[in-house]
CSV table of C-alpha atoms in Angstrom, one decimal:
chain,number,residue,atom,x,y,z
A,71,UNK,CA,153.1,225.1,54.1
A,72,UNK,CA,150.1,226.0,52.2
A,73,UNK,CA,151.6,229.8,53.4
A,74,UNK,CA,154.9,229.2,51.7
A,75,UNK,CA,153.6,227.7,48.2
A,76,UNK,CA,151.0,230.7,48.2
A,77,UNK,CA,153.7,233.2,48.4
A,78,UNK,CA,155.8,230.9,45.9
A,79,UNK,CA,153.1,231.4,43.0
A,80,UNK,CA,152.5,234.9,43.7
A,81,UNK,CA,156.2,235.8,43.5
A,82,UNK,CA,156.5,233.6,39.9
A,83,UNK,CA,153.4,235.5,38.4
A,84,UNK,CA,154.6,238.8,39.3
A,85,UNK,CA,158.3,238.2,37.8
A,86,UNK,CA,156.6,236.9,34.8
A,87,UNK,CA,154.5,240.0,34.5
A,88,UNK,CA,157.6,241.9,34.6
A,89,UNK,CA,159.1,240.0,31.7
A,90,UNK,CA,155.9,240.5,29.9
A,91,UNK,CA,156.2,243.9,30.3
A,92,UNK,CA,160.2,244.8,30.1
A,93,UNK,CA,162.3,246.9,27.7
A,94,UNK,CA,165.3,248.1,27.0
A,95,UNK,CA,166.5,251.3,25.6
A,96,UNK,CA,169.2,253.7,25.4
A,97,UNK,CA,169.5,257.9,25.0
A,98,UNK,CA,171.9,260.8,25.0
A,99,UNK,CA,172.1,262.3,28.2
A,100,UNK,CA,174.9,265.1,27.1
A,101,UNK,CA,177.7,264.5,24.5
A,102,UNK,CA,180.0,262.6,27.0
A,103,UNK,CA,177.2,260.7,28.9
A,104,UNK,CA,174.5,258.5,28.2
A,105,UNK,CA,171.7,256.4,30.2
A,106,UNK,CA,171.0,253.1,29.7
A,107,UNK,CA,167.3,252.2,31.2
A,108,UNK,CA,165.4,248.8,31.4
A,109,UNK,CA,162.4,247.6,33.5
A,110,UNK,CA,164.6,246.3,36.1
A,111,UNK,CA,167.4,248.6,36.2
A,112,UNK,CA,168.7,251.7,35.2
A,113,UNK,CA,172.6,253.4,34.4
A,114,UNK,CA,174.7,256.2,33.4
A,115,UNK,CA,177.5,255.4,31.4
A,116,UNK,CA,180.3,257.1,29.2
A,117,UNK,CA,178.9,257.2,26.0
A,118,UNK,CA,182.7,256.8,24.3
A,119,UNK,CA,183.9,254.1,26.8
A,120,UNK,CA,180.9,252.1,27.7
A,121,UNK,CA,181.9,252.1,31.3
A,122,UNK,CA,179.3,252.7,34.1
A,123,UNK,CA,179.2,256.2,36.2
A,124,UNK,CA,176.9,256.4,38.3
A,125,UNK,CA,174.8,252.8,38.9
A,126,UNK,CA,170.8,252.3,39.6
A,127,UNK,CA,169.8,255.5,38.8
A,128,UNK,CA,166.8,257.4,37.3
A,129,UNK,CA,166.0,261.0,36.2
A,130,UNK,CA,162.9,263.1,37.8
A,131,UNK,CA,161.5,266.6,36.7
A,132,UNK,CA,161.6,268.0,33.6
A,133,UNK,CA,164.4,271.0,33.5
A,134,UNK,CA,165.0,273.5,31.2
A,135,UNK,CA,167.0,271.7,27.9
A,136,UNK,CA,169.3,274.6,28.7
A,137,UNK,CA,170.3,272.8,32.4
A,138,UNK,CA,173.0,271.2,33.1
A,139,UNK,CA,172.1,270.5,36.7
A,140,UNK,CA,169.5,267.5,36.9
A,141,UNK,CA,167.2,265.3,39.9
A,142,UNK,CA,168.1,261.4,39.8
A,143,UNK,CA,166.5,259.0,42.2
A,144,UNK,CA,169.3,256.5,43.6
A,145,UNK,CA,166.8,252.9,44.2
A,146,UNK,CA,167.2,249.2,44.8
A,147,UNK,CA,165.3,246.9,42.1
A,148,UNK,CA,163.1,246.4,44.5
A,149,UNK,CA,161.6,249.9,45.5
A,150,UNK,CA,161.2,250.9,41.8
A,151,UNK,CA,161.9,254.3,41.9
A,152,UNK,CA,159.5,254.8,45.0
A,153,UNK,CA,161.2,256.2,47.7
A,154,UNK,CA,164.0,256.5,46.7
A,155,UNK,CA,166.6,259.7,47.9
A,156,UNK,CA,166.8,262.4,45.3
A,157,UNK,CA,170.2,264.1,44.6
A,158,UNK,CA,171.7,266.6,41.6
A,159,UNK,CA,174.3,265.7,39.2
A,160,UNK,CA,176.0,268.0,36.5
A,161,UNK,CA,174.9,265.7,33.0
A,162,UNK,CA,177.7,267.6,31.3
A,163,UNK,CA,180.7,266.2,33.6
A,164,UNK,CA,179.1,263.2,35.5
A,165,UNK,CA,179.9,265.0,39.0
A,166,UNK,CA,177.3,264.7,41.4
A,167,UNK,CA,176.5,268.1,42.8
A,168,UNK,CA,174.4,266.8,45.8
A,169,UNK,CA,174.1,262.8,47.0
A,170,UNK,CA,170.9,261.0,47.1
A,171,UNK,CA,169.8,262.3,50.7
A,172,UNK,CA,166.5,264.4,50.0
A,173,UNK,CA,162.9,263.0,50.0
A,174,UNK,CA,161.8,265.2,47.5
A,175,UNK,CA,164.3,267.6,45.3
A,176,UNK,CA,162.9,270.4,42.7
A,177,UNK,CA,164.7,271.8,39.4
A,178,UNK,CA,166.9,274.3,39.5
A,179,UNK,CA,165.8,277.4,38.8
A,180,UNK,CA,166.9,281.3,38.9
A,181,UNK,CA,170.2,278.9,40.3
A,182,UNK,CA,168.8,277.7,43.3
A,183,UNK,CA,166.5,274.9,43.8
A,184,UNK,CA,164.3,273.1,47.0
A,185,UNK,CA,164.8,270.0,49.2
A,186,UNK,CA,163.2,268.6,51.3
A,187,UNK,CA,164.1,266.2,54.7
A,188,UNK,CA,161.7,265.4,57.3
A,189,UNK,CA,159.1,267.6,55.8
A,190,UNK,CA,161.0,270.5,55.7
A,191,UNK,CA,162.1,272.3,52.5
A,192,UNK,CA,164.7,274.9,52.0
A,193,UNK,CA,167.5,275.7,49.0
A,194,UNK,CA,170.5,274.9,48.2
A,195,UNK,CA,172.8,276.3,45.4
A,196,UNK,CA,174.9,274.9,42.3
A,197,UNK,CA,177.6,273.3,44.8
A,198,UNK,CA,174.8,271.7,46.8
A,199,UNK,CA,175.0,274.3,49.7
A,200,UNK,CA,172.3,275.9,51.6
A,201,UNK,CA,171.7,279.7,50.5
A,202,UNK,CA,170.7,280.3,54.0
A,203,UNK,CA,169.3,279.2,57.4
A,204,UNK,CA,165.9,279.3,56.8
A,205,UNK,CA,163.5,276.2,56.9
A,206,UNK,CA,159.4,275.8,55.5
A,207,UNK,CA,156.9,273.1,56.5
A,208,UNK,CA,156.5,270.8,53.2
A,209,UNK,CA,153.3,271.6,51.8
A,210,UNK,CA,152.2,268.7,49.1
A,211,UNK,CA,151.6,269.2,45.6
A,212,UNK,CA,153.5,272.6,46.1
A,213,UNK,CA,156.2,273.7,44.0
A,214,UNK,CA,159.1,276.0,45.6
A,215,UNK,CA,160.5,277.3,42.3
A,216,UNK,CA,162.3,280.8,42.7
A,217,UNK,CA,161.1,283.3,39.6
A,218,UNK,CA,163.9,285.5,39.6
A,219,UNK,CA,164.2,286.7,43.4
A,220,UNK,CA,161.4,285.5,44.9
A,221,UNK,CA,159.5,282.6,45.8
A,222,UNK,CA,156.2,281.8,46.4
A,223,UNK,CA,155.7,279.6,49.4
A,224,UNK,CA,152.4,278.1,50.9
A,225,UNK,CA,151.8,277.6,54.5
A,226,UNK,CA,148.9,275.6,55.1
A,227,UNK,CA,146.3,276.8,53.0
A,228,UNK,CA,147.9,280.7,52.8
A,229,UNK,CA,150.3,281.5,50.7
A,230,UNK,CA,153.6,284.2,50.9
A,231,UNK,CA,156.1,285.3,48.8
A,232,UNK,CA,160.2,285.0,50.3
A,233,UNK,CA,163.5,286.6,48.9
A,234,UNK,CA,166.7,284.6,48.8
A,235,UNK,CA,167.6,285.5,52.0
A,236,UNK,CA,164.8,283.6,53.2
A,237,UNK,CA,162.8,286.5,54.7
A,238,UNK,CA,159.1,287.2,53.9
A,239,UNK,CA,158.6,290.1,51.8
A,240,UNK,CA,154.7,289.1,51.5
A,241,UNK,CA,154.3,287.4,54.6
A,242,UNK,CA,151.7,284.0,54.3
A,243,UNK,CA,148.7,285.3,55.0
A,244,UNK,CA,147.0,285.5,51.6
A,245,UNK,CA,144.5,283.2,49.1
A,246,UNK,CA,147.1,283.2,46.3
A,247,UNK,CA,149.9,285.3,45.7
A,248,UNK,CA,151.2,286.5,42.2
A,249,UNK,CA,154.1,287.9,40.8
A,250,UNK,CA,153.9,289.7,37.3
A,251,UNK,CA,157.2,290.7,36.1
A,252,UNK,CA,156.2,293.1,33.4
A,253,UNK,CA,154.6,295.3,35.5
A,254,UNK,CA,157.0,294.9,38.9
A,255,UNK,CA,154.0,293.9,40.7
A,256,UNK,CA,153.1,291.0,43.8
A,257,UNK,CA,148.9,290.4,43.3
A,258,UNK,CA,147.8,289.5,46.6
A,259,UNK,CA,144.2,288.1,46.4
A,260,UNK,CA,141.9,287.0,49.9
A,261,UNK,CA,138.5,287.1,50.1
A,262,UNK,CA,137.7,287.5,46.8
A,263,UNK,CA,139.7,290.8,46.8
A,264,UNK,CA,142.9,291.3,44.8
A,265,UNK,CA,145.4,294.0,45.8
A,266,UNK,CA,148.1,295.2,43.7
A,267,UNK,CA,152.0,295.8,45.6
A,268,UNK,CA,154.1,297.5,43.0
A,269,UNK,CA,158.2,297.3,43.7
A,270,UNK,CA,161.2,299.1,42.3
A,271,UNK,CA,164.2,296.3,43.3
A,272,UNK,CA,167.5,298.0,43.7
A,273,UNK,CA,170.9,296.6,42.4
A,274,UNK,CA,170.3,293.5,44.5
A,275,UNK,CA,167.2,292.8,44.0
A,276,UNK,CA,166.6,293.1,47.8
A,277,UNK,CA,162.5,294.4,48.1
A,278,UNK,CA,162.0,295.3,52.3
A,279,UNK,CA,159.6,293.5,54.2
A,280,UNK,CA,156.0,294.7,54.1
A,281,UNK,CA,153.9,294.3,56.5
A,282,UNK,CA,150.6,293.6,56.4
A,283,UNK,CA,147.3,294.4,58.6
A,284,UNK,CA,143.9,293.4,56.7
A,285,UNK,CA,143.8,295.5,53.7
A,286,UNK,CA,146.5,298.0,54.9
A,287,UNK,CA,150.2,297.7,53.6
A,288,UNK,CA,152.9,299.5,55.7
A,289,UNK,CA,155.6,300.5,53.6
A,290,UNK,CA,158.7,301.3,55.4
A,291,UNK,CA,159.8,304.9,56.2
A,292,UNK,CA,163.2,304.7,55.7
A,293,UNK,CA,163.0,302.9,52.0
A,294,UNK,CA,162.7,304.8,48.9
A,295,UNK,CA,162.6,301.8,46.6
A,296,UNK,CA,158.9,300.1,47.2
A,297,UNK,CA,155.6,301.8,45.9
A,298,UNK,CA,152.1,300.6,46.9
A,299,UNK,CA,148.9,301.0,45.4
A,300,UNK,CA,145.6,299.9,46.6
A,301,UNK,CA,143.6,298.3,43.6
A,302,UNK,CA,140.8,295.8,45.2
A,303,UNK,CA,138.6,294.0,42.5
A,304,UNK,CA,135.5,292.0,43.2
Protein backbone atom coordinates (compact mmCIF):
# COMPACT_ATOMS: atom_id res chain seq x y z
CA UNK A 1 0.00 0.00 0.00
CA UNK A 2 2.61 2.23 1.21
CA UNK A 3 4.25 0.94 -2.45
CA UNK A 4 1.27 2.18 -4.37
CA UNK A 5 0.77 5.81 -2.71
CA UNK A 6 4.68 6.21 -3.15
CA UNK A 7 4.51 5.69 -6.81
CA UNK A 8 1.16 7.88 -6.74
CA UNK A 9 3.18 11.09 -5.48
CA UNK A 10 6.00 10.49 -7.57
CA UNK A 11 3.89 10.27 -10.77
CA UNK A 12 1.86 13.74 -9.66
CA UNK A 13 5.21 15.65 -9.04
CA UNK A 14 6.71 14.71 -12.22
CA UNK A 15 3.42 15.71 -14.40
CA UNK A 16 3.54 18.85 -12.48
CA UNK A 17 7.13 19.41 -13.36
CA UNK A 18 6.12 18.94 -16.84
CA UNK A 19 3.45 21.63 -16.70
CA UNK A 20 5.89 23.88 -15.07
CA UNK A 21 8.06 23.49 -17.71
CA UNK A 22 5.80 23.18 -21.08
CA UNK A 23 5.42 25.26 -24.21
CA UNK A 24 3.97 25.59 -27.21
CA UNK A 25 5.06 26.92 -30.43
CA UNK A 26 4.78 26.80 -34.02
CA UNK A 27 7.37 27.18 -37.33
CA UNK A 28 7.57 26.98 -41.12
CA UNK A 29 8.71 23.80 -42.13
CA UNK A 30 8.50 24.56 -46.12
CA UNK A 31 5.76 26.75 -47.82
CA UNK A 32 3.14 23.94 -47.75
CA UNK A 33 4.03 22.42 -44.33
CA UNK A 34 4.50 23.42 -40.94
CA UNK A 35 5.25 21.80 -37.34
CA UNK A 36 3.46 22.27 -34.45
CA UNK A 37 5.69 21.21 -31.24
CA UNK A 38 4.74 21.25 -27.43
CA UNK A 39 6.37 19.54 -24.38
CA UNK A 40 4.16 16.66 -24.67
CA UNK A 41 3.70 16.21 -28.25
CA UNK A 42 4.76 17.11 -31.56
CA UNK A 43 2.96 17.44 -35.42
CA UNK A 44 3.24 18.18 -38.96
CA UNK A 45 0.44 19.86 -40.42
CA UNK A 46 -0.69 21.63 -43.73
CA UNK A 47 0.12 25.01 -43.08
CA UNK A 48 -3.09 26.19 -45.48
CA UNK A 49 -5.52 23.50 -44.16
CA UNK A 50 -4.63 23.03 -40.56
CA UNK A 51 -4.96 19.31 -41.03
CA UNK A 52 -2.38 16.90 -39.51
CA UNK A 53 0.24 14.86 -41.77
CA UNK A 54 2.33 13.11 -40.22
CA UNK A 55 1.43 12.70 -36.17
CA UNK A 56 4.12 12.49 -33.00
CA UNK A 57 6.88 13.46 -34.81
CA UNK A 58 10.24 15.35 -34.19
CA UNK A 59 13.13 16.61 -36.39
CA UNK A 60 16.98 15.41 -35.79
CA UNK A 61 20.28 16.72 -37.49
CA UNK A 62 20.80 19.83 -38.86
CA UNK A 63 20.78 19.61 -42.88
CA UNK A 64 21.80 21.89 -45.32
CA UNK A 65 18.82 24.80 -45.58
CA UNK A 66 19.18 23.80 -49.20
CA UNK A 67 17.61 20.02 -48.26
CA UNK A 68 14.62 18.94 -48.91
CA UNK A 69 15.14 15.45 -47.48
CA UNK A 70 15.02 15.57 -43.51
CA UNK A 71 15.57 12.79 -40.17
CA UNK A 72 12.27 12.75 -37.88
CA UNK A 73 12.05 10.54 -34.86
CA UNK A 74 8.46 8.77 -34.79
CA UNK A 75 7.87 8.45 -30.46
CA UNK A 76 5.17 7.76 -27.91
CA UNK A 77 4.67 10.67 -25.17
CA UNK A 78 6.20 8.58 -23.10
CA UNK A 79 9.80 7.80 -24.62
CA UNK A 80 10.36 11.46 -25.33
CA UNK A 81 12.15 11.34 -28.27
CA UNK A 82 14.60 8.62 -26.85
CA UNK A 83 14.55 5.72 -28.79
CA UNK A 84 12.56 6.32 -30.98
CA UNK A 85 13.02 4.89 -34.96
CA UNK A 86 14.43 7.53 -37.29
CA UNK A 87 13.01 7.76 -40.93
CA UNK A 88 13.34 10.58 -43.95
CA UNK A 89 10.60 12.66 -45.29
CA UNK A 90 10.60 15.16 -48.28
CA UNK A 91 9.53 18.69 -46.17
CA UNK A 92 8.57 20.04 -49.57
CA UNK A 93 5.70 17.37 -50.41
CA UNK A 94 5.04 15.66 -46.93
CA UNK A 95 6.00 12.07 -48.58
CA UNK A 96 7.94 9.99 -46.41
CA UNK A 97 10.99 8.79 -48.17
CA UNK A 98 11.90 6.06 -45.66
CA UNK A 99 9.59 4.92 -42.44
CA UNK A 100 10.63 5.18 -38.92
CA UNK A 101 12.72 1.78 -38.87
CA UNK A 102 16.53 2.89 -38.21
CA UNK A 103 18.15 3.32 -34.81
CA UNK A 104 20.16 5.97 -35.81
CA UNK A 105 19.77 7.90 -39.43
CA UNK A 106 22.48 10.64 -40.77
CA UNK A 107 21.74 13.72 -43.20
CA UNK A 108 21.86 13.39 -46.61
CA UNK A 109 24.64 14.24 -48.14
CA UNK A 110 26.53 14.10 -51.76
CA UNK A 111 22.67 12.25 -52.12
CA UNK A 112 23.11 9.43 -50.07
CA UNK A 113 23.01 9.15 -46.39
CA UNK A 114 23.68 6.25 -43.41
CA UNK A 115 21.45 4.01 -41.28
CA UNK A 116 21.93 2.06 -38.99
CA UNK A 117 19.92 -1.44 -37.62
CA UNK A 118 21.37 -3.69 -35.15
CA UNK A 119 24.67 -1.85 -35.11
CA UNK A 120 25.22 -1.96 -38.57
CA UNK A 121 25.36 1.10 -40.89
CA UNK A 122 25.14 1.31 -44.57
CA UNK A 123 23.36 3.87 -47.29
CA UNK A 124 20.51 4.33 -48.77
CA UNK A 125 19.47 6.80 -51.55
CA UNK A 126 16.66 9.63 -52.17
CA UNK A 127 13.94 6.72 -52.60
CA UNK A 128 15.03 5.06 -49.40
CA UNK A 129 17.03 2.22 -51.26
CA UNK A 130 20.27 0.72 -50.47
CA UNK A 131 23.14 1.91 -52.91
CA UNK A 132 24.65 -1.43 -52.43
CA UNK A 133 25.27 -4.60 -50.40
CA UNK A 134 27.71 -3.59 -48.26
CA UNK A 135 27.34 -3.42 -44.38
CA UNK A 136 29.92 -1.54 -41.42
CA UNK A 137 30.03 -2.21 -37.66
CA UNK A 138 28.41 1.08 -35.99
CA UNK A 139 31.19 2.92 -34.49
CA UNK A 140 29.67 5.62 -31.81
CA UNK A 141 30.12 9.21 -32.10
CA UNK A 142 31.13 8.50 -35.79
CA UNK A 143 29.69 10.32 -38.54
CA UNK A 144 29.25 8.39 -42.08
CA UNK A 145 28.85 11.45 -44.21
CA UNK A 146 29.86 10.90 -48.02
CA UNK A 147 32.16 14.10 -49.24
CA UNK A 148 31.65 13.85 -52.74
CA UNK A 149 32.59 9.99 -53.51
CA UNK A 150 33.99 8.92 -50.71
CA UNK A 151 33.48 8.20 -47.18
CA UNK A 152 35.43 8.05 -44.37
CA UNK A 153 34.64 5.03 -42.17
CA UNK A 154 36.14 4.01 -38.77
CA UNK A 155 36.61 0.45 -37.66
CA UNK A 156 37.48 0.24 -34.21
CA UNK A 157 39.96 2.64 -33.49
CA UNK A 158 41.35 2.72 -37.41
CA UNK A 159 39.92 4.45 -39.80
CA UNK A 160 39.36 3.92 -44.02
CA UNK A 161 38.11 5.66 -46.71
CA UNK A 162 35.05 3.66 -49.09
CA UNK A 163 33.62 4.65 -52.60
CA UNK A 164 29.94 4.38 -53.28
CA UNK A 165 30.22 1.03 -54.32
CA UNK A 166 31.03 0.16 -50.95
CA UNK A 167 34.61 -1.04 -51.61
CA UNK A 168 37.75 0.28 -49.68
CA UNK A 169 39.83 2.45 -51.64
CA UNK A 170 41.99 3.29 -48.29
CA UNK A 171 41.44 0.23 -46.50
CA UNK A 172 40.96 0.81 -42.32
CA UNK A 173 44.15 0.45 -41.17
CA UNK A 174 45.11 4.02 -40.48
CA UNK A 175 45.17 6.79 -37.31
CA UNK A 176 42.98 9.26 -39.30
CA UNK A 177 42.33 9.54 -42.71
CA UNK A 178 41.85 12.88 -44.78
CA UNK A 179 40.48 13.87 -47.84
CA UNK A 180 41.54 17.43 -49.26
CA UNK A 181 39.69 18.23 -52.36
CA UNK A 182 41.73 21.04 -53.68
CA UNK A 183 44.64 19.19 -53.99
CA UNK A 184 42.98 15.48 -55.06
CA UNK A 185 44.67 14.10 -52.20
CA UNK A 186 43.63 11.14 -49.21
CA UNK A 187 46.20 12.15 -46.00
CA UNK A 188 46.77 8.95 -44.33
CA UNK A 189 48.44 9.62 -40.87
CA UNK A 190 49.71 6.37 -38.24
CA UNK A 191 52.27 6.63 -35.98
CA UNK A 192 52.78 10.07 -36.05
CA UNK A 193 53.53 9.82 -39.81
CA UNK A 194 51.39 11.41 -42.53
CA UNK A 195 51.49 10.12 -46.02
CA UNK A 196 50.06 11.92 -48.96
CA UNK A 197 47.87 9.50 -51.91
CA UNK A 198 47.27 11.85 -54.76
CA UNK A 199 44.24 10.64 -57.27
CA UNK A 200 43.08 11.72 -60.68
CA UNK A 201 39.11 10.27 -60.67
CA UNK A 202 37.87 9.43 -64.06
CA UNK A 203 34.33 10.32 -65.46
CA UNK A 204 32.92 8.25 -62.58
CA UNK A 205 34.59 9.09 -59.99
CA UNK A 206 35.66 5.47 -59.57
CA UNK A 207 39.52 5.66 -57.71
CA UNK A 208 41.00 1.62 -57.73
CA UNK A 209 41.70 0.00 -54.60
CA UNK A 210 45.09 0.56 -53.13
CA UNK A 211 46.55 -1.57 -51.19
CA UNK A 212 48.52 -1.05 -48.45
CA UNK A 213 51.68 -2.78 -46.68
CA UNK A 214 53.32 -0.51 -43.83
CA UNK A 215 54.49 2.52 -45.47
CA UNK A 216 54.30 1.01 -49.06
CA UNK A 217 51.30 1.83 -51.50
CA UNK A 218 50.75 -0.59 -54.39
CA UNK A 219 49.26 1.15 -57.15
CA UNK A 220 47.73 -0.96 -59.63
CA UNK A 221 49.44 -1.90 -63.00
CA UNK A 222 46.76 -1.79 -65.17
CA UNK A 223 45.33 1.83 -63.97
CA UNK A 224 46.51 5.02 -65.40
CA UNK A 225 44.38 7.25 -63.34
CA UNK A 226 45.94 7.16 -59.61
CA UNK A 227 49.36 8.89 -58.69
CA UNK A 228 51.20 8.29 -55.39
CA UNK A 229 53.61 10.18 -53.62
CA UNK A 230 55.38 9.37 -50.50
CA UNK A 231 55.50 12.57 -48.14
CA UNK A 232 55.97 11.37 -44.36
CA UNK A 233 56.06 14.28 -41.77
CA UNK A 234 57.08 13.96 -38.14
Amino acid sequence: MIAICLTFIVGVLIWALLDEVSYEYDYALSERLGVHRTFKEGYIYDRETKEKVISDVEFIGEPQPSDSIWVFVQHSIFSHWVGGKRGYMNINTGKIIAEPQFDKAWIFSSGVAAVCKNDSVYFIDTKGKPINDKKFPYTKGHDYLYDGEFCQIKIGDKYGMINKQGEWVVAPIWDDVQRNIALGEFMLYKDGNRIDVSYVADSIMKAPILEFKGDTIFVPSDTTIVYVKHELFK
